[in-house]
Tab-separated table of C-alpha atoms in Angstrom:
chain	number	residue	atom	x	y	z
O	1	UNK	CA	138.404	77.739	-64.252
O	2	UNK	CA	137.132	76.037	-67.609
O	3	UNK	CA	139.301	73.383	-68.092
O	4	UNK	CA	139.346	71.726	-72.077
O	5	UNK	CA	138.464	68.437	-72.519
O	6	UNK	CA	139.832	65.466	-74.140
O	7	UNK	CA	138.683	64.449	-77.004
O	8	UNK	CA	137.996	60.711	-78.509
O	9	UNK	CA	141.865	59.560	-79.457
O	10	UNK	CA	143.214	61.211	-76.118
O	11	UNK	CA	144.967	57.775	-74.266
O	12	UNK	CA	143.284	59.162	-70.570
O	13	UNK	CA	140.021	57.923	-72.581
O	14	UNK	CA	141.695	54.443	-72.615
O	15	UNK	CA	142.916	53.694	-69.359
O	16	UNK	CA	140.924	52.737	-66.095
O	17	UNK	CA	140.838	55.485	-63.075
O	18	UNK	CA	141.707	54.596	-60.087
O	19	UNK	CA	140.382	55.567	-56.596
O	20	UNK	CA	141.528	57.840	-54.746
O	21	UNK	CA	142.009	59.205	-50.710
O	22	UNK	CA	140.745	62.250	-49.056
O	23	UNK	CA	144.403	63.738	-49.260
O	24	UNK	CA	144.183	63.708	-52.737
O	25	UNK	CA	145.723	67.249	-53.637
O	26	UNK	CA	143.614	69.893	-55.651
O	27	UNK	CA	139.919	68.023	-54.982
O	28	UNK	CA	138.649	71.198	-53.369
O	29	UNK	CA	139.447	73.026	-56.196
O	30	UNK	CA	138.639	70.375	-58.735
O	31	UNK	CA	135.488	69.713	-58.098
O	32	UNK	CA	134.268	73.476	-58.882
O	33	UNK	CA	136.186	73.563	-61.740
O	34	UNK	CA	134.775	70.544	-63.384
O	35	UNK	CA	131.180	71.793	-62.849
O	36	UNK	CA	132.036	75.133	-64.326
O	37	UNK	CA	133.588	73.777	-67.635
O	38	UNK	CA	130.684	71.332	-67.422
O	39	UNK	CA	128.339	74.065	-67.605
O	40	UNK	CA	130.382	76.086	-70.316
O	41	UNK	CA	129.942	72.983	-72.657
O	42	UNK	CA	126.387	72.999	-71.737
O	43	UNK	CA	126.620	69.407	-70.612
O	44	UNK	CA	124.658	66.954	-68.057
O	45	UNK	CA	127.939	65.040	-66.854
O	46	UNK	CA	131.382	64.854	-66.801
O	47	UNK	CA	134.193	62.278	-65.918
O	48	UNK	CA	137.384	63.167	-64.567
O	49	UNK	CA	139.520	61.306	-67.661
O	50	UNK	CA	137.623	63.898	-69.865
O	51	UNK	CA	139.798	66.834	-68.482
O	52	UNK	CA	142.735	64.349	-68.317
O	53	UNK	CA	142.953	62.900	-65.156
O	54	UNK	CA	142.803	59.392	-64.415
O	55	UNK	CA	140.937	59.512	-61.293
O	56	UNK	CA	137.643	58.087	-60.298
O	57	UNK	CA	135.414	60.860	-59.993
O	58	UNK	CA	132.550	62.101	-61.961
O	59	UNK	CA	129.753	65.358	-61.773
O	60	UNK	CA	126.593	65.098	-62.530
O	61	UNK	CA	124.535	68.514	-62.841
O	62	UNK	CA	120.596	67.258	-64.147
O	63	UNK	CA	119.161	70.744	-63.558
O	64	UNK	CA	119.129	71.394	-66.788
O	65	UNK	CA	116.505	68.978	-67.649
O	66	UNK	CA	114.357	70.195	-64.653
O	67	UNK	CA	112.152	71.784	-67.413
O	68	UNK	CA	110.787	68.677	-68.923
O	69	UNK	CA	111.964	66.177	-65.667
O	70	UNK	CA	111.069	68.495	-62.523
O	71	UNK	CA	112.568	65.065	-60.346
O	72	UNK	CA	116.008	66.426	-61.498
O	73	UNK	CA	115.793	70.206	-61.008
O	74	UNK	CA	118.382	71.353	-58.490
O	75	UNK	CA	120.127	67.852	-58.871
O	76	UNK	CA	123.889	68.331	-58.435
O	77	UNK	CA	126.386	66.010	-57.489
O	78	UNK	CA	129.984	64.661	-56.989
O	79	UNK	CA	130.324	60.892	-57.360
O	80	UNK	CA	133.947	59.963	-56.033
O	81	UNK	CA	135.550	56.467	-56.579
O	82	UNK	CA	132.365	55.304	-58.083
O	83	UNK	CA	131.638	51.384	-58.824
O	84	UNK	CA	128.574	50.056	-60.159
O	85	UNK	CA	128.018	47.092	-58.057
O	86	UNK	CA	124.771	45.697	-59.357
O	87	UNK	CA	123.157	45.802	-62.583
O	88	UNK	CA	119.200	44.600	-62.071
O	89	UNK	CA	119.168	42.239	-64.831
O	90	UNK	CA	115.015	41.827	-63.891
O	91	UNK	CA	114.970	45.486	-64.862
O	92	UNK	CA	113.886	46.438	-68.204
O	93	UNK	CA	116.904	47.501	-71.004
O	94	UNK	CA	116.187	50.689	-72.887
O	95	UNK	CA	117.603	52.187	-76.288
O	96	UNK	CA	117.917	56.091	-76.355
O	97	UNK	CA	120.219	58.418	-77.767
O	98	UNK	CA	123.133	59.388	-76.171
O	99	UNK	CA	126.248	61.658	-77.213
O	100	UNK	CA	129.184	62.830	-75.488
O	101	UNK	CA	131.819	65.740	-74.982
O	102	UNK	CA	134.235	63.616	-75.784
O	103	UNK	CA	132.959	62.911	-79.205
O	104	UNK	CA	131.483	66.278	-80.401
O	105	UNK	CA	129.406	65.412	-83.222
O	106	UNK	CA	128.633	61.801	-82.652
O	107	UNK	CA	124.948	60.768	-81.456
O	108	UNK	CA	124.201	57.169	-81.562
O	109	UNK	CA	121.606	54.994	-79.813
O	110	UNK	CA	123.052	52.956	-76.794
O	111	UNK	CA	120.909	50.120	-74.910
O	112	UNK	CA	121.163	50.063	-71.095
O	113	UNK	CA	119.769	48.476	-68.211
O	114	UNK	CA	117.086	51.113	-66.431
O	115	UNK	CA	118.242	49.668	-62.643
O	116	UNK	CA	121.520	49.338	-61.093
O	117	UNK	CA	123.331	49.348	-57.526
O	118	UNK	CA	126.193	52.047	-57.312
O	119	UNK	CA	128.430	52.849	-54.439
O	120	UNK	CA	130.475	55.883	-54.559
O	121	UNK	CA	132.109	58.540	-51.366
O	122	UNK	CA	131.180	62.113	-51.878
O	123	UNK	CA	132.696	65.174	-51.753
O	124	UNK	CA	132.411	64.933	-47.919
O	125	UNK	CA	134.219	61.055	-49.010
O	126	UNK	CA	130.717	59.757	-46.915
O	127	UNK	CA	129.576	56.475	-48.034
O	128	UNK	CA	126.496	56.210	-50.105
O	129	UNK	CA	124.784	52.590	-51.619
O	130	UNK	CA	122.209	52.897	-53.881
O	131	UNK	CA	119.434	51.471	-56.508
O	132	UNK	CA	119.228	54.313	-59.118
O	133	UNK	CA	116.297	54.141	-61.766
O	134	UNK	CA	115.597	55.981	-64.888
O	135	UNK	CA	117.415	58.541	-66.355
O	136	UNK	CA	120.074	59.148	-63.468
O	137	UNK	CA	120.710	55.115	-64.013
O	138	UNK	CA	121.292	55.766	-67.701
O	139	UNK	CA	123.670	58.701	-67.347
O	140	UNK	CA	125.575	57.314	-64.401
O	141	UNK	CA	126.160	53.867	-66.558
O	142	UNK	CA	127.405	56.520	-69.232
O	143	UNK	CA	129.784	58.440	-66.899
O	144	UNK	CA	131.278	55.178	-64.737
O	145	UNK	CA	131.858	53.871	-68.309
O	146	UNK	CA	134.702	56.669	-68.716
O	147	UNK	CA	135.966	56.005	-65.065
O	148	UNK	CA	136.644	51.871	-66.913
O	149	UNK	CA	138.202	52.803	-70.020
O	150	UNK	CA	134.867	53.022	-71.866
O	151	UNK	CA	133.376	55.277	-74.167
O	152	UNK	CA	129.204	54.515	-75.298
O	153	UNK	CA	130.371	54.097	-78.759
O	154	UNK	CA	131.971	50.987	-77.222
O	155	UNK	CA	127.889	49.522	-76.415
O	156	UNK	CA	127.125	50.179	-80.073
O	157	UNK	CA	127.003	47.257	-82.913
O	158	UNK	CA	130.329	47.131	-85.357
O	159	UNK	CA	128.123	48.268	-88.145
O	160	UNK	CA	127.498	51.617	-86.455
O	161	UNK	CA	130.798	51.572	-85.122
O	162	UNK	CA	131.921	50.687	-88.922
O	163	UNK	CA	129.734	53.719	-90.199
O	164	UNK	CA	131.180	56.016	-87.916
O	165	UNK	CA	134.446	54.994	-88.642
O	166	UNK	CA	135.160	58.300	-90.722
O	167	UNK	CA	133.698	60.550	-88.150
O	168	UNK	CA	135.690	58.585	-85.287
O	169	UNK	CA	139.142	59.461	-87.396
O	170	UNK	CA	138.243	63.028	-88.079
O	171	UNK	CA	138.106	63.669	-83.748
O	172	UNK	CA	141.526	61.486	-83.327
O	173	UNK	CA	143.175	64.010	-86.036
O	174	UNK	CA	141.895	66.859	-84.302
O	175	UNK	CA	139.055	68.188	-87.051
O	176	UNK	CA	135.855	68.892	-85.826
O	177	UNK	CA	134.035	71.975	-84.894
O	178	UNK	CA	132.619	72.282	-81.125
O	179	UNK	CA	131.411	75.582	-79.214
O	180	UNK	CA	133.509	74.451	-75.862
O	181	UNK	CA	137.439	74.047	-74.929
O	182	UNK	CA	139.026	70.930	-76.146
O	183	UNK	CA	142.315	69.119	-76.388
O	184	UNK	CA	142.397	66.838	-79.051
O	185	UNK	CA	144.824	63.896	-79.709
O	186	UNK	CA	146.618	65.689	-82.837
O	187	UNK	CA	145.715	69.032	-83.507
């Protein structure tokens, strides 16, 4: 089932997810769900506040991109109570654009570290620690962000925030145009 997702204004953006148990009711069903309306908004990723829950878990479906980055064809996966436990400050930073469901319409460039150490269960709630590089580090950074209460226009400078500003208040009223479901704050 496509499930709509919240849009920038929506207070499930706002508020920091918590873990959760194996016994956690719906997951089985869940899960599917959030890669199908992930793939209806022709998306990369997709955190479980975005369809209003305030739960830590998060998709990630790279295939995609498996075009122009054949590492990431076939890559598919369920990150539960993810926590970036690391960030390798050694590593380089890089700038690159970035957008979000969330915020249909808004592109802006976002600086992040290229290494980090994440720990997560998945969908099997099996134990995984990891250095991710590269892209995957870049869009997992991105996604944990909405698991704490953050959005990437929160990494930007307050002049681009400031220039925004009109484009920010348009999504929180409810008028913008997108191909995919949504549920905006005020419609």
């Amino acid at each position: 089932m496509i499930l709509p997702i919240y849009t920038y204004g929506q207070p499930v953006l706002r508020k920091v997810s918590e873990d959760i148990t194996p016994d956690y009711s719906g997951l089985d069903e869940l899960i599917p769900n959030m890669f199908e309306t992930l793939t209806a908004s022709e998306g990369i990723g997709l955190a479980a506040p975005q369809i209003g829950k305030n739960i830590r878990l998060a998709i990630i479906d790279l295939d995609p991109l498996g075009e122009d980055m054949p590492e990431y064809k076939g890559f598919r996966k369920v990150y539960i109570n993810p926590h970036i436990v690391e960030i390798d400050e050694s590593s380089p930073t890089e700038t690159s654009e970035e957008g979000c469901l969330s915020l249909p319409g808004i592109h802006e460039k976002v600086t992040r570290h290229t290494r980090i150490r994440v720990q997560y269960v998945d969908e099997k709630f099996e134990p995984h620690d990891e250095w991710i590089e590269g892209y995957l580090s870049r869009v997992m950074q991105h996604e944990f962000d909405h698991l704490d209460a953050k959005m990437f226009i929160d990494h930007i400078s307050p002049l681009r925030k400031q220039l925004i500003k009109s484009k920010l208040k348009a999504l929180q009223q409810g008028r913008y145009n997108c191909k995919y479901r949504t549920k905006a704050a005020r419609k």
